[in-house]
XYZ file of C-alpha atoms in Angstrom:
383
model
C -35.575 103.699 -28.102
C -36.488 103.569 -31.845
C -37.110 100.054 -33.215
C -34.076 100.224 -35.520
C -31.737 101.093 -32.687
C -33.285 98.366 -30.528
C -32.614 95.804 -33.220
C -29.021 96.982 -33.465
C -28.645 96.673 -29.702
C -29.900 93.088 -29.770
C -27.502 92.332 -32.594
C -24.671 93.946 -30.651
C -25.531 91.904 -27.573
C -25.585 88.732 -29.645
C -22.215 89.520 -31.165
C -20.780 90.339 -27.755
C -22.113 87.066 -26.349
C -20.585 85.161 -29.266
C -17.280 86.918 -28.769
C -17.275 86.077 -25.071
C -18.103 82.462 -25.852
C -15.295 82.324 -28.399
C -12.917 83.910 -25.897
C -13.882 81.329 -23.275
C -13.232 78.536 -25.746
C -9.843 79.982 -26.616
C -9.042 80.229 -22.903
C -9.304 76.440 -22.470
C -5.936 74.735 -22.455
C -6.312 71.710 -24.741
C -4.208 68.626 -24.057
C -4.035 65.736 -26.529
C -3.245 62.389 -24.904
C -2.187 59.333 -26.930
C -2.085 56.172 -24.821
C -1.507 52.525 -25.730
C -4.450 51.126 -23.806
C -4.699 48.195 -26.244
C -2.108 46.248 -28.218
C 1.255 44.799 -27.088
C 1.960 47.734 -24.747
C -1.437 47.723 -23.044
C 0.114 46.739 -19.704
C 1.878 50.113 -19.824
C -1.026 52.116 -21.178
C -3.920 50.853 -19.068
C -2.584 52.245 -15.754
C -1.864 55.508 -17.585
C -5.432 55.683 -18.820
C -6.600 54.906 -15.276
C -4.525 57.816 -13.997
C -6.028 60.470 -16.272
C -8.925 61.360 -13.887
C -6.328 62.479 -11.326
C -4.983 65.265 -13.539
C -6.007 68.861 -12.779
C -9.250 70.110 -14.322
C -8.282 73.772 -13.974
C -4.959 75.591 -13.676
C -4.598 79.300 -12.888
C -8.333 79.692 -13.431
C -8.283 78.148 -16.903
C -10.112 74.943 -17.771
C -7.916 72.059 -18.949
C -9.561 70.053 -21.718
C -8.137 66.545 -22.263
C -8.647 64.561 -25.462
C -7.647 60.958 -24.703
C -7.184 58.513 -27.608
C -5.981 54.892 -27.747
C -3.143 54.463 -30.272
C -3.223 50.644 -29.881
C 0.598 50.576 -29.382
C 0.948 51.269 -33.103
C 3.326 53.999 -34.350
C 1.324 54.499 -37.555
C -1.830 55.044 -35.553
C 0.039 57.330 -33.152
C 1.176 59.473 -36.084
C -2.403 59.853 -37.323
C -3.614 60.766 -33.842
C -0.847 63.331 -33.346
C -1.584 64.935 -36.722
C -5.256 65.196 -35.819
C -4.323 66.732 -32.468
C -2.210 69.358 -34.227
C -4.364 70.148 -37.269
C -7.959 69.601 -36.124
C -8.021 69.777 -32.343
C -5.417 72.551 -32.186
C -4.007 71.144 -28.956
C -1.580 73.180 -26.881
C 0.443 70.172 -25.742
C 0.615 66.420 -26.412
C 1.100 63.711 -23.783
C 2.283 60.189 -24.653
C 2.626 57.645 -25.878
C 3.069 54.682 -23.546
C 5.639 52.755 -25.569
C 8.809 53.760 -27.388
C 7.795 53.312 -31.038
C 4.549 55.340 -30.936
C 6.262 57.985 -28.790
C 8.950 58.415 -31.446
C 6.228 58.709 -34.094
C 4.522 61.462 -32.093
C 7.837 63.275 -31.693
C 8.045 63.690 -35.462
C 4.678 65.442 -35.504
C 5.586 67.499 -32.431
C 8.600 68.824 -34.315
C 6.610 69.579 -37.462
C 3.756 71.327 -35.667
C 5.938 72.949 -32.999
C 3.837 71.471 -30.218
C 5.371 70.379 -26.919
C 5.274 66.634 -26.323
C 5.641 65.177 -22.845
C 6.597 61.579 -23.660
C 5.839 58.736 -21.265
C 8.731 56.696 -22.718
C 12.519 57.221 -22.463
C 12.854 57.729 -26.199
C 16.090 58.565 -27.973
C 15.730 60.671 -31.111
C 17.983 61.363 -34.074
C 20.362 64.330 -33.812
C 18.604 67.535 -34.764
C 15.167 66.105 -33.968
C 13.140 66.299 -30.782
C 13.372 70.023 -30.073
C 9.755 69.954 -28.883
C 9.882 66.593 -27.060
C 10.508 66.273 -23.314
C 10.466 63.014 -21.366
C 8.655 62.054 -18.191
C 10.388 58.661 -18.126
C 13.927 58.478 -16.824
C 16.717 58.257 -19.410
C 18.014 54.765 -19.965
C 21.574 55.908 -19.258
C 20.581 56.942 -15.720
C 19.079 53.522 -15.069
C 21.850 51.625 -16.861
C 24.445 53.270 -14.616
C 22.556 52.007 -11.566
C 22.470 48.426 -12.894
C 26.151 48.467 -13.834
C 27.095 49.845 -10.434
C 25.062 47.172 -8.648
C 26.626 44.445 -10.789
C 30.127 45.715 -10.065
C 29.388 45.677 -6.337
C 28.485 41.973 -6.663
C 31.769 41.220 -8.410
C 30.181 40.664 -11.839
C 32.710 40.749 -14.685
C 30.635 39.503 -17.632
C 26.969 39.977 -18.577
C 24.739 38.333 -21.184
C 21.948 40.508 -22.551
C 18.466 39.781 -23.893
C 16.085 42.569 -24.843
C 13.125 43.549 -26.941
C 13.883 43.674 -30.663
C 12.909 47.328 -30.855
C 14.122 50.769 -29.854
C 13.737 50.067 -26.129
C 15.899 46.957 -26.236
C 18.518 48.484 -28.519
C 18.788 51.645 -26.417
C 19.320 49.562 -23.313
C 21.993 47.458 -25.013
C 23.832 50.581 -26.134
C 23.633 52.429 -22.829
C 24.341 49.405 -20.640
C 27.342 48.388 -22.735
C 28.837 51.838 -22.138
C 27.979 51.787 -18.416
C 29.341 48.255 -18.072
C 32.655 49.172 -19.667
C 32.997 52.106 -17.284
C 32.596 49.629 -14.427
C 34.992 47.017 -15.762
C 32.250 44.698 -17.042
C 31.974 43.121 -20.510
C 28.776 42.255 -22.401
C 29.679 38.915 -23.988
C 26.355 37.849 -25.566
C 23.262 39.630 -26.864
C 19.902 38.167 -27.876
C 16.602 39.740 -28.913
C 12.929 38.782 -28.749
C 9.653 40.325 -29.858
C 7.158 41.800 -27.416
C 4.574 39.306 -28.647
C 6.800 36.201 -28.402
C 5.558 33.307 -26.291
C 8.869 31.422 -26.155
C 12.523 32.448 -25.833
C 13.987 29.009 -25.188
C 16.500 29.219 -28.052
C 17.766 32.601 -26.889
C 17.974 31.440 -23.272
C 20.102 28.444 -24.225
C 22.519 30.703 -26.115
C 22.792 33.019 -23.132
C 23.539 30.123 -20.824
C 26.152 28.773 -23.235
C 27.979 32.097 -22.946
C 28.580 31.347 -19.229
C 28.261 34.982 -18.203
C 28.353 35.962 -14.542
C 24.928 37.619 -14.831
C 22.082 38.303 -17.267
C 20.318 41.588 -18.026
C 16.783 41.498 -19.436
C 15.568 44.628 -21.238
C 11.830 44.087 -21.452
C 8.730 45.897 -20.250
C 5.398 45.024 -18.729
C 4.351 41.398 -18.851
C 6.937 40.649 -21.551
C 9.795 41.147 -19.087
C 8.919 37.934 -17.213
C 9.316 35.499 -20.116
C 13.142 35.411 -20.404
C 13.483 35.450 -16.627
C 11.282 32.412 -16.017
C 12.777 30.583 -18.999
C 16.322 31.035 -17.723
C 15.401 29.766 -14.265
C 13.478 26.817 -15.697
C 16.543 25.898 -17.742
C 18.712 25.915 -14.642
C 20.430 29.294 -14.758
C 21.356 30.244 -11.171
C 23.304 33.492 -11.642
C 22.064 37.013 -10.881
C 19.380 38.367 -13.211
C 18.897 42.100 -13.631
C 15.826 43.761 -15.085
C 15.191 47.321 -16.297
C 12.745 49.993 -15.162
C 10.375 48.774 -17.873
C 9.791 45.712 -15.690
C 8.826 47.679 -12.577
C 5.292 46.334 -12.405
C 3.547 43.749 -10.253
C 2.977 41.789 -13.466
C 6.622 40.711 -13.283
C 6.037 39.313 -9.790
C 2.616 37.856 -10.618
C 3.735 36.070 -13.761
C 7.277 35.239 -12.659
C 6.373 33.944 -9.195
C 9.258 32.428 -7.261
C 11.449 32.496 -10.375
C 11.871 36.264 -10.152
C 12.693 36.317 -6.452
C 16.017 38.111 -5.993
C 15.807 40.006 -9.283
C 17.470 43.431 -9.141
C 16.202 46.414 -11.132
C 16.192 50.204 -11.202
C 12.872 52.026 -10.968
C 11.259 55.356 -10.409
C 10.941 56.099 -6.670
C 7.127 56.107 -6.835
C 7.217 52.292 -6.881
C 8.387 52.246 -3.254
C 7.098 55.627 -2.104
C 6.414 54.337 1.425
C 9.993 53.075 1.786
C 11.660 56.348 0.795
C 13.448 58.305 3.543
C 11.496 61.119 5.146
C 13.760 63.759 3.608
C 13.218 62.541 0.039
C 11.947 65.371 -2.176
C 9.718 62.967 -4.115
C 8.158 61.134 -1.179
C 5.129 63.450 -0.877
C 4.025 63.459 -4.554
C 4.783 59.739 -4.711
C 2.572 58.972 -1.725
C -0.132 61.303 -3.052
C -0.253 59.396 -6.325
C -0.046 55.920 -4.790
C -2.769 56.704 -2.250
C -5.168 58.036 -4.878
C -4.479 55.305 -7.410
C -4.647 52.355 -5.030
C -7.756 53.684 -3.303
C -9.415 53.476 -6.727
C -7.848 50.319 -8.140
C -6.662 48.281 -5.159
C -3.522 47.641 -3.156
C -0.226 47.214 -5.024
C -1.685 48.211 -8.396
C 0.808 51.058 -8.920
C 3.257 50.774 -11.815
C 6.314 52.584 -13.088
C 4.238 53.733 -16.055
C 0.965 54.805 -14.476
C 2.574 57.689 -12.624
C 3.835 59.405 -15.804
C 0.492 61.074 -16.635
C 0.190 62.141 -12.994
C 3.606 63.746 -13.275
C 2.470 65.428 -16.490
C -0.283 67.058 -14.449
C 2.274 68.334 -11.942
C 4.395 69.723 -14.776
C 1.368 71.445 -16.300
C 0.623 73.079 -12.964
C 4.079 74.670 -13.076
C 4.316 75.730 -16.727
C 0.765 76.728 -17.685
C 0.594 79.750 -15.314
C 3.955 80.932 -16.654
C 2.864 80.557 -20.277
C -0.476 82.293 -19.659
C 1.399 85.472 -18.759
C 2.783 85.583 -22.313
C 0.034 84.301 -24.604
C -3.448 82.823 -24.891
C -4.138 79.086 -25.318
C -4.812 77.908 -28.836
C -2.045 79.994 -30.366
C 1.484 79.267 -31.613
C 2.705 81.859 -29.123
C 1.216 79.894 -26.235
C 2.817 76.655 -27.428
C 6.178 78.418 -27.586
C 5.587 79.889 -24.137
C 4.968 76.397 -22.741
C 8.285 75.240 -24.221
C 10.098 78.234 -22.768
C 8.529 77.623 -19.346
C 9.641 73.987 -19.376
C 13.221 75.087 -19.870
C 13.161 77.943 -17.373
C 11.275 76.483 -14.400
C 13.607 74.873 -11.863
C 13.146 71.882 -9.568
C 9.771 70.638 -10.782
C 9.095 67.941 -8.189
C 7.127 64.944 -9.488
C 6.545 61.417 -8.225
C 9.418 60.047 -10.325
C 12.054 62.647 -9.477
C 12.972 66.310 -9.706
C 12.946 67.799 -13.208
C 15.272 70.504 -14.496
C 14.843 70.663 -18.250
C 17.156 72.810 -20.343
C 17.518 73.513 -24.060
C 20.146 70.761 -24.178
C 18.634 68.275 -21.685
C 15.079 67.158 -22.440
C 15.117 64.413 -19.801
C 15.770 66.682 -16.839
C 16.354 63.917 -14.287
C 19.223 63.519 -11.833
C 20.015 60.812 -9.250
C 16.756 61.607 -7.414
C 14.901 60.013 -10.332
C 15.912 56.434 -9.607
C 16.051 53.828 -6.890
C 17.430 50.295 -6.910
C 15.034 47.501 -5.960
C 15.002 43.786 -5.463
C 12.109 41.341 -5.316
C 11.954 39.841 -1.843
C 9.392 37.072 -1.398
C 6.910 38.647 -3.780
C 7.388 42.255 -2.700
C 9.502 45.222 -3.772
C 12.350 45.991 -1.402
C 14.366 49.202 -1.589
C 18.089 48.582 -1.834
C 19.220 52.173 -2.287
């Protein structure tokens, strides 16, 4: 072979190698993950961060590349992270965040960049927004219906409410008020508190002055225990209901005997062992709980930690479908992921069975909730 042709062959080989390398890089499915592993919502985000190693490394023969960033529970920071995901990292999908406010901030960027977001919070978005946002946390209305139904069964006619002074608390007040009215119950008092507050004595006294039959606390993580313990310390003896944001052992650890008898809705993964044998979600729930608690210890599961695990199960269903239509790293692939989310049926995860549609970006039905009580320091399945 003449020297000139040999040099051209080497150049051709080099170009071919580069092209193959570029093709391999494009084949990776890139997932941006924004988690609140520090800040006021760290009790939600830390178990989510702990769960990330359990997500699939490959799907349908393609490597899944995760970029995990701490948004510090801050919506401004979450916006910056999401913009970097979209513009610099060219992610195919975004997971997160842990709390409501940063999740809403990410949803704005998801819309702008036309990138699917799987939110770990039950966020409500303005009409006309959120076309690219799907939730892995149960809708508040589903959980509020369960609380209202349980209260009605106990003969409750009036409820006093105290919740976080943010989107989570306000959404719960709105949805529970509607559910309560449908069950013949009135909300006769409403108080708010900040996630970072260390005292709610003034609010508790106002709630007690209302003389309601029961109290509903709309908090999350460690912050859910404060109003509960304060009310009991001040002598309130009526039923106290919590929300699925409180479904963590932190409530039991911090609240102690004061939270005994509390009633709350939760994702079924919290009591995976207690689910009936024919439950569709028992197997993925037990799979997650077994893996997580083998790594981090008994009873360390939370309502929140399982959301990233469920994201992995969703990815296993939609990525193979999307790969048939487009290559990762392209707008076409992002659109194909969105289409797959809305066309795949009965995606079974640890928190329920998902059936997303163009109109319903929560996808949950009754299989996505259980009703629990705290019985001598342990979760007990009511129904």
